[in-house]
Amino acid sequence: MAYKANDTKNENVTLGALTGSLRDYKAMTGTNMLSRTDGFFDWQEERRRCDLWPYAKSTATAPKTHCAAKTDSGFAMEGVNFASQDYLSLSSHPAVKEAAVEAIKEYGVHSAGSAALLGNTRHSLLLEQRITAFLDGRETVLYPTGWSAGFAAIQGFVRPDDHVVMDVLAHSCLQEGARASTRNIHYHGHLNIRAMERRLQKIRASDTENGILLVTESLFSMHSDTPDIAAMRALCDEYDAVLLVDCAHDFGSMADDGRGHMSLQNVLHDVDIIIGSFSKTFASNGGFISVKDRASAEYLKYYSATQTFSNALSPVQAAAVLAAFDIVDSAEGRDRRRKLMDNILYMRSEMTKVGLETLGDPSAIVPVRVGAEGLARIASRELSGLGAIANLVEYPAVPQGGARFRVQVMSDHSHADVDQLVRLMLQAMRNAEKEYLVLCDQHPSLMKNQRAAVPALDGVRDAA
């Protein structure tokens, strides 16, 4: 069944529900830190009343290619699922579930301690060794989440007088790790090698004593694009900098060997610090940092706060990831990656055929541009109502006027699943455009602020 929404007509959709962003409520003022959250909650509730709050959904069944879910207001939906991060469809794989069950029988469900004390288990130690072997002998340190690994990779090494040079679109964990470490943060335009070099030149012209960390991602999830890692390595060599690459979204799921863009670009040995996440491909929370020597790894264990002062991965998580690694690094894993890429290329082709705009390069994340935030909110409501689940991303996570669906593809999706999503997304976009244009007529300020970002759907063909 599809989502049963509120009876939301044009006259019931308010201007406030179509405008504003999370950024508006980030830097609030006032002496009472709790009551100053009221403005955000009022805006959030207005969007809920208009059925235009697309976040905090919960699954009612396993996050497979088809699932049931609920909004945070309790409305039910069911349909084809392109919103879950399970790129190789391993979260319900029998071998992974069996490994988790066996770990529970052996250890229970909790690590019951920090890895710095008594939190490691047989499974976590084996997992460190497994990743080390997979990355050609690098030393590996595990973290309870991918976010904590990204934060720790910067906070653990960077000191107040050091410098961090990073892409303006870098993951939140990387930006927060930098802010926790130094005031010397230098942002550059997205994937702009010349801008990176200018930042590095300027730093070294005035500071030859302190460290520089050059930070990027191997796959930027909101845009599905990738940097020239070899060019970044060359800059690091020229300006005596350390290269960090966050591989959260392509590690395990891309390249024939599963090593993602580091393999596709043949740069595995050129990266100084590798960050990985288990939550996209390896069927569990958790993450890791891999470095080239044991001294660096041991330092992280006692100086990166999210490792030292967090409980270690549970035995269930470690066992599940270990089983997932065995699949990733096998013939089955290669077959799953090839099936995933087939689905990705098919989806991008079918989207293009009907006039929908996909962004970036082929990956398990297919960003589909919508445009204006108000239009996108209506399109998201419509898509759920038609029986498809996909995540909406809007400003400030993406540029203003660049709202998009972040479609997440799994290896277990079929071409029929893709066909269904394309058909329903096109219908949702058309329905949304009609309603949005009426609302623009009713609210001239909305037209002024967002009308230019409405995509032209005239002449778009029906999905096959």
Short mmCIF file of N, CA and C in Angstrom, two decimals, residues 199-312:
data_model
loop_
_atom_site.label_atom_id
_atom_site.label_comp_id
_atom_site.label_asym_id
_atom_site.label_seq_id
_atom_site.Cartn_x
_atom_site.Cartn_y
_atom_site.Cartn_z
N ARG A 199 45.74 27.67 -1.36
CA ARG A 199 45.69 27.60 0.10
C ARG A 199 47.03 27.09 0.65
N LEU A 200 47.55 26.04 0.04
CA LEU A 200 48.80 25.45 0.51
C LEU A 200 49.97 26.41 0.34
N GLN A 201 50.02 27.11 -0.79
CA GLN A 201 51.08 28.09 -1.02
C GLN A 201 51.05 29.17 0.04
N LYS A 202 49.87 29.68 0.32
CA LYS A 202 49.73 30.76 1.28
C LYS A 202 50.16 30.32 2.68
N ILE A 203 49.78 29.10 3.05
CA ILE A 203 50.16 28.60 4.38
C ILE A 203 51.66 28.47 4.49
N ARG A 204 52.28 27.81 3.50
CA ARG A 204 53.72 27.56 3.59
C ARG A 204 54.54 28.83 3.42
N ALA A 205 53.96 29.86 2.81
CA ALA A 205 54.69 31.13 2.70
C ALA A 205 54.90 31.79 4.06
N SER A 206 54.02 31.46 5.01
CA SER A 206 54.12 32.09 6.33
C SER A 206 54.38 31.11 7.46
N ASP A 207 54.26 29.82 7.22
CA ASP A 207 54.43 28.82 8.28
C ASP A 207 55.12 27.58 7.71
N THR A 208 56.37 27.42 8.06
CA THR A 208 57.11 26.23 7.63
C THR A 208 57.36 25.28 8.79
N GLU A 209 56.75 25.57 9.94
CA GLU A 209 57.04 24.80 11.15
C GLU A 209 55.94 23.80 11.52
N ASN A 210 54.70 24.10 11.14
CA ASN A 210 53.58 23.28 11.60
C ASN A 210 53.01 22.40 10.50
N GLY A 211 52.18 21.45 10.91
CA GLY A 211 51.65 20.47 9.98
C GLY A 211 50.48 21.00 9.17
N ILE A 212 50.27 20.39 8.01
CA ILE A 212 49.10 20.66 7.17
C ILE A 212 48.43 19.34 6.85
N LEU A 213 47.13 19.28 7.07
CA LEU A 213 46.35 18.10 6.71
C LEU A 213 45.43 18.48 5.55
N LEU A 214 45.58 17.82 4.41
CA LEU A 214 44.72 18.05 3.25
C LEU A 214 43.64 16.98 3.26
N VAL A 215 42.37 17.41 3.33
CA VAL A 215 41.25 16.52 3.62
C VAL A 215 40.29 16.46 2.43
N THR A 216 39.89 15.25 2.05
CA THR A 216 38.88 15.10 1.00
C THR A 216 38.09 13.82 1.24
N GLU A 217 37.12 13.59 0.37
CA GLU A 217 36.37 12.35 0.34
C GLU A 217 36.59 11.68 -1.01
N SER A 218 36.58 10.37 -1.03
CA SER A 218 36.73 9.68 -2.31
C SER A 218 35.45 9.74 -3.13
N LEU A 219 34.30 9.91 -2.45
CA LEU A 219 33.02 10.08 -3.13
C LEU A 219 32.15 11.01 -2.29
N PHE A 220 31.83 12.16 -2.85
CA PHE A 220 30.99 13.13 -2.13
C PHE A 220 29.53 12.75 -2.33
N SER A 221 28.86 12.48 -1.22
CA SER A 221 27.56 11.81 -1.30
C SER A 221 26.45 12.70 -1.82
N MET A 222 26.49 14.00 -1.59
CA MET A 222 25.40 14.86 -2.04
C MET A 222 25.49 15.18 -3.52
N HIS A 223 26.69 15.03 -4.09
CA HIS A 223 26.89 15.35 -5.50
C HIS A 223 27.31 14.14 -6.32
N SER A 224 27.68 13.05 -5.66
CA SER A 224 28.17 11.84 -6.33
C SER A 224 29.31 12.15 -7.29
N ASP A 225 30.31 12.85 -6.78
CA ASP A 225 31.50 13.13 -7.60
C ASP A 225 32.74 12.87 -6.77
N THR A 226 33.89 12.86 -7.43
CA THR A 226 35.11 12.40 -6.78
C THR A 226 36.30 13.28 -7.15
N PRO A 227 37.27 13.44 -6.26
CA PRO A 227 38.42 14.29 -6.53
C PRO A 227 39.50 13.56 -7.32
N ASP A 228 40.46 14.31 -7.81
CA ASP A 228 41.66 13.76 -8.43
C ASP A 228 42.66 13.52 -7.30
N ILE A 229 42.67 12.31 -6.79
CA ILE A 229 43.47 12.02 -5.59
C ILE A 229 44.96 12.05 -5.91
N ALA A 230 45.36 11.63 -7.10
CA ALA A 230 46.78 11.68 -7.46
C ALA A 230 47.28 13.12 -7.49
N ALA A 231 46.47 14.03 -8.00
CA ALA A 231 46.87 15.45 -8.02
C ALA A 231 47.00 15.98 -6.60
N MET A 232 46.14 15.53 -5.71
CA MET A 232 46.22 15.96 -4.33
C MET A 232 47.48 15.40 -3.65
N ARG A 233 47.84 14.17 -4.00
CA ARG A 233 49.08 13.59 -3.47
C ARG A 233 50.29 14.42 -3.90
N ALA A 234 50.29 14.84 -5.16
CA ALA A 234 51.40 15.64 -5.67
C ALA A 234 51.50 16.96 -4.91
N LEU A 235 50.36 17.59 -4.60
CA LEU A 235 50.37 18.82 -3.83
C LEU A 235 50.91 18.58 -2.42
N CYS A 236 50.53 17.47 -1.82
CA CYS A 236 51.03 17.14 -0.49
C CYS A 236 52.55 16.98 -0.50
N ASP A 237 53.05 16.34 -1.52
CA ASP A 237 54.50 16.16 -1.62
C ASP A 237 55.21 17.51 -1.79
N GLU A 238 54.60 18.40 -2.56
CA GLU A 238 55.23 19.70 -2.82
C GLU A 238 55.21 20.61 -1.61
N TYR A 239 54.13 20.53 -0.82
CA TYR A 239 53.98 21.47 0.29
C TYR A 239 54.07 20.80 1.66
N ASP A 240 54.61 19.61 1.69
CA ASP A 240 54.85 18.89 2.95
C ASP A 240 53.56 18.79 3.77
N ALA A 241 52.55 18.21 3.16
CA ALA A 241 51.25 18.03 3.82
C ALA A 241 50.92 16.54 3.89
N VAL A 242 49.95 16.21 4.74
CA VAL A 242 49.46 14.85 4.92
C VAL A 242 48.11 14.73 4.24
N LEU A 243 47.88 13.64 3.53
CA LEU A 243 46.64 13.46 2.76
C LEU A 243 45.70 12.50 3.48
N LEU A 244 44.48 12.99 3.76
CA LEU A 244 43.41 12.20 4.38
C LEU A 244 42.27 12.03 3.39
N VAL A 245 41.81 10.79 3.22
CA VAL A 245 40.69 10.51 2.32
C VAL A 245 39.62 9.72 3.09
N ASP A 246 38.42 10.27 3.09
CA ASP A 246 37.26 9.62 3.71
C ASP A 246 36.54 8.81 2.63
N CYS A 247 36.53 7.49 2.80
CA CYS A 247 35.99 6.58 1.78
C CYS A 247 34.64 5.98 2.20
N ALA A 248 33.85 6.74 2.93
CA ALA A 248 32.63 6.20 3.52
C ALA A 248 31.69 5.59 2.50
N HIS A 249 31.56 6.21 1.32
CA HIS A 249 30.47 5.81 0.42
C HIS A 249 30.88 4.88 -0.72
N ASP A 250 32.16 4.71 -0.98
CA ASP A 250 32.55 3.83 -2.09
C ASP A 250 33.37 2.62 -1.63
N PHE A 251 33.85 2.65 -0.39
CA PHE A 251 34.65 1.54 0.11
C PHE A 251 33.78 0.30 0.25
N GLY A 252 34.17 -0.76 -0.41
CA GLY A 252 33.43 -2.02 -0.38
C GLY A 252 32.42 -2.15 -1.49
N SER A 253 31.91 -1.02 -2.01
CA SER A 253 30.80 -1.08 -2.97
C SER A 253 31.20 -0.74 -4.40
N MET A 254 32.41 -0.20 -4.60
CA MET A 254 32.83 0.18 -5.94
C MET A 254 34.19 -0.41 -6.26
N ALA A 255 34.46 -0.55 -7.55
CA ALA A 255 35.67 -1.15 -8.12
C ALA A 255 35.58 -2.67 -8.04
N ASP A 256 36.23 -3.32 -8.94
CA ASP A 256 36.13 -4.77 -9.00
C ASP A 256 36.64 -5.43 -7.73
N ASP A 257 37.64 -4.81 -7.10
CA ASP A 257 38.21 -5.39 -5.88
C ASP A 257 37.58 -4.84 -4.61
N GLY A 258 36.64 -3.91 -4.74
CA GLY A 258 35.94 -3.39 -3.59
C GLY A 258 36.66 -2.27 -2.86
N ARG A 259 37.75 -1.77 -3.38
CA ARG A 259 38.50 -0.72 -2.70
C ARG A 259 38.13 0.67 -3.19
N GLY A 260 37.06 0.77 -3.93
CA GLY A 260 36.50 2.05 -4.31
C GLY A 260 37.39 2.87 -5.21
N HIS A 261 37.26 4.19 -5.09
CA HIS A 261 38.01 5.08 -5.97
C HIS A 261 39.51 5.02 -5.73
N MET A 262 39.94 4.60 -4.55
CA MET A 262 41.38 4.42 -4.35
C MET A 262 41.92 3.38 -5.31
N SER A 263 41.13 2.36 -5.61
CA SER A 263 41.52 1.35 -6.58
C SER A 263 41.31 1.86 -8.00
N LEU A 264 40.16 2.47 -8.26
CA LEU A 264 39.86 2.96 -9.61
C LEU A 264 40.89 3.99 -10.07
N GLN A 265 41.40 4.78 -9.13
CA GLN A 265 42.41 5.78 -9.47
C GLN A 265 43.84 5.30 -9.19
N ASN A 266 43.97 4.07 -8.70
CA ASN A 266 45.28 3.47 -8.42
C ASN A 266 46.09 4.33 -7.45
N VAL A 267 45.46 4.72 -6.34
CA VAL A 267 46.12 5.61 -5.38
C VAL A 267 46.11 5.07 -3.95
N LEU A 268 45.84 3.80 -3.79
CA LEU A 268 45.72 3.24 -2.44
C LEU A 268 46.96 3.55 -1.60
N HIS A 269 48.14 3.44 -2.19
CA HIS A 269 49.37 3.64 -1.43
C HIS A 269 49.78 5.10 -1.33
N ASP A 270 49.04 5.98 -2.00
CA ASP A 270 49.35 7.41 -1.96
C ASP A 270 48.64 8.14 -0.82
N VAL A 271 47.67 7.49 -0.20
CA VAL A 271 46.87 8.13 0.84
C VAL A 271 47.50 7.84 2.20
N ASP A 272 47.68 8.88 3.00
CA ASP A 272 48.30 8.71 4.32
C ASP A 272 47.32 8.20 5.36
N ILE A 273 46.11 8.78 5.37
CA ILE A 273 45.10 8.41 6.35
C ILE A 273 43.81 8.03 5.61
N ILE A 274 43.33 6.82 5.82
CA ILE A 274 42.10 6.34 5.19
C ILE A 274 41.02 6.20 6.26
N ILE A 275 39.86 6.77 6.00
CA ILE A 275 38.71 6.62 6.88
C ILE A 275 37.67 5.78 6.15
N GLY A 276 37.08 4.84 6.85
CA GLY A 276 36.00 4.04 6.27
C GLY A 276 34.83 3.92 7.22
N SER A 277 33.67 3.65 6.67
CA SER A 277 32.45 3.48 7.46
C SER A 277 31.85 2.11 7.16
N PHE A 278 31.27 1.48 8.17
CA PHE A 278 30.61 0.19 7.98
C PHE A 278 29.13 0.34 7.64
N SER A 279 28.59 1.54 7.80
CA SER A 279 27.14 1.72 7.74
C SER A 279 26.58 1.80 6.33
N LYS A 280 27.42 1.84 5.32
CA LYS A 280 26.92 1.95 3.94
C LYS A 280 26.93 0.60 3.22
N THR A 281 27.96 -0.20 3.46
CA THR A 281 28.13 -1.45 2.73
C THR A 281 28.23 -2.66 3.64
N PHE A 282 28.66 -2.46 4.89
CA PHE A 282 29.05 -3.59 5.73
C PHE A 282 28.03 -3.94 6.81
N ALA A 283 26.80 -3.48 6.66
CA ALA A 283 25.66 -3.99 7.44
C ALA A 283 25.74 -3.70 8.93
N SER A 284 26.40 -2.63 9.33
CA SER A 284 26.46 -2.32 10.75
C SER A 284 26.87 -0.87 10.94
N ASN A 285 26.62 -0.34 12.13
CA ASN A 285 27.29 0.90 12.53
C ASN A 285 28.77 0.62 12.73
N GLY A 286 29.55 1.68 12.77
CA GLY A 286 30.98 1.53 13.03
C GLY A 286 31.82 2.12 11.92
N GLY A 287 33.10 2.30 12.23
CA GLY A 287 34.03 2.82 11.23
C GLY A 287 35.45 2.50 11.62
N PHE A 288 36.38 2.96 10.79
CA PHE A 288 37.79 2.67 11.06
C PHE A 288 38.67 3.78 10.49
N ILE A 289 39.88 3.85 11.02
CA ILE A 289 40.95 4.65 10.44
C ILE A 289 42.11 3.72 10.18
N SER A 290 42.68 3.82 8.97
CA SER A 290 43.86 3.03 8.64
C SER A 290 45.01 3.97 8.28
N VAL A 291 46.16 3.70 8.88
CA VAL A 291 47.36 4.51 8.68
C VAL A 291 48.52 3.60 8.29
N LYS A 292 49.65 4.19 7.95
CA LYS A 292 50.74 3.40 7.35
C LYS A 292 51.70 2.78 8.36
N ASP A 293 51.61 3.19 9.62
CA ASP A 293 52.56 2.64 10.60
C ASP A 293 51.88 2.44 11.95
N ARG A 294 52.47 1.57 12.74
CA ARG A 294 51.86 1.24 14.02
C ARG A 294 51.92 2.40 15.01
N ALA A 295 52.97 3.21 14.92
CA ALA A 295 53.09 4.33 15.85
C ALA A 295 51.89 5.26 15.72
N SER A 296 51.49 5.56 14.49
CA SER A 296 50.33 6.44 14.27
C SER A 296 49.06 5.79 14.81
N ALA A 297 48.91 4.48 14.58
CA ALA A 297 47.71 3.78 15.05
C ALA A 297 47.65 3.76 16.57
N GLU A 298 48.76 3.48 17.22
CA GLU A 298 48.78 3.45 18.68
C GLU A 298 48.49 4.83 19.26
N TYR A 299 48.99 5.87 18.61
CA TYR A 299 48.72 7.23 19.07
C TYR A 299 47.23 7.52 19.02
N LEU A 300 46.57 7.12 17.92
CA LEU A 300 45.13 7.34 17.81
C LEU A 300 44.36 6.67 18.93
N LYS A 301 44.78 5.49 19.33
CA LYS A 301 44.05 4.73 20.34
C LYS A 301 43.97 5.47 21.67
N TYR A 302 44.91 6.39 21.92
CA TYR A 302 44.94 7.05 23.22
C TYR A 302 44.78 8.57 23.13
N TYR A 303 44.76 9.10 21.91
CA TYR A 303 44.63 10.55 21.77
C TYR A 303 43.46 10.98 20.89
N SER A 304 42.72 10.05 20.31
CA SER A 304 41.50 10.41 19.61
C SER A 304 40.33 10.08 20.53
N ALA A 305 39.63 11.13 20.95
CA ALA A 305 38.68 11.01 22.06
C ALA A 305 37.55 10.02 21.78
N THR A 306 37.08 9.96 20.54
CA THR A 306 35.93 9.10 20.27
C THR A 306 36.29 7.62 20.28
N GLN A 307 37.56 7.29 20.27
CA GLN A 307 37.98 5.89 20.44
C GLN A 307 38.24 5.60 21.91
N THR A 308 39.00 6.47 22.55
CA THR A 308 39.41 6.24 23.93
C THR A 308 38.22 6.26 24.90
N PHE A 309 37.27 7.18 24.65
CA PHE A 309 36.21 7.41 25.62
C PHE A 309 34.84 6.93 25.14
N SER A 310 34.80 6.07 24.16
CA SER A 310 33.56 5.43 23.73
C SER A 310 33.67 3.92 23.95
N ASN A 311 32.56 3.29 24.23
CA ASN A 311 32.58 1.84 24.26
C ASN A 311 32.94 1.30 22.88
N ALA A 312 33.66 0.21 22.87
CA ALA A 312 34.09 -0.39 21.62
C ALA A 312 32.89 -0.97 20.87
#
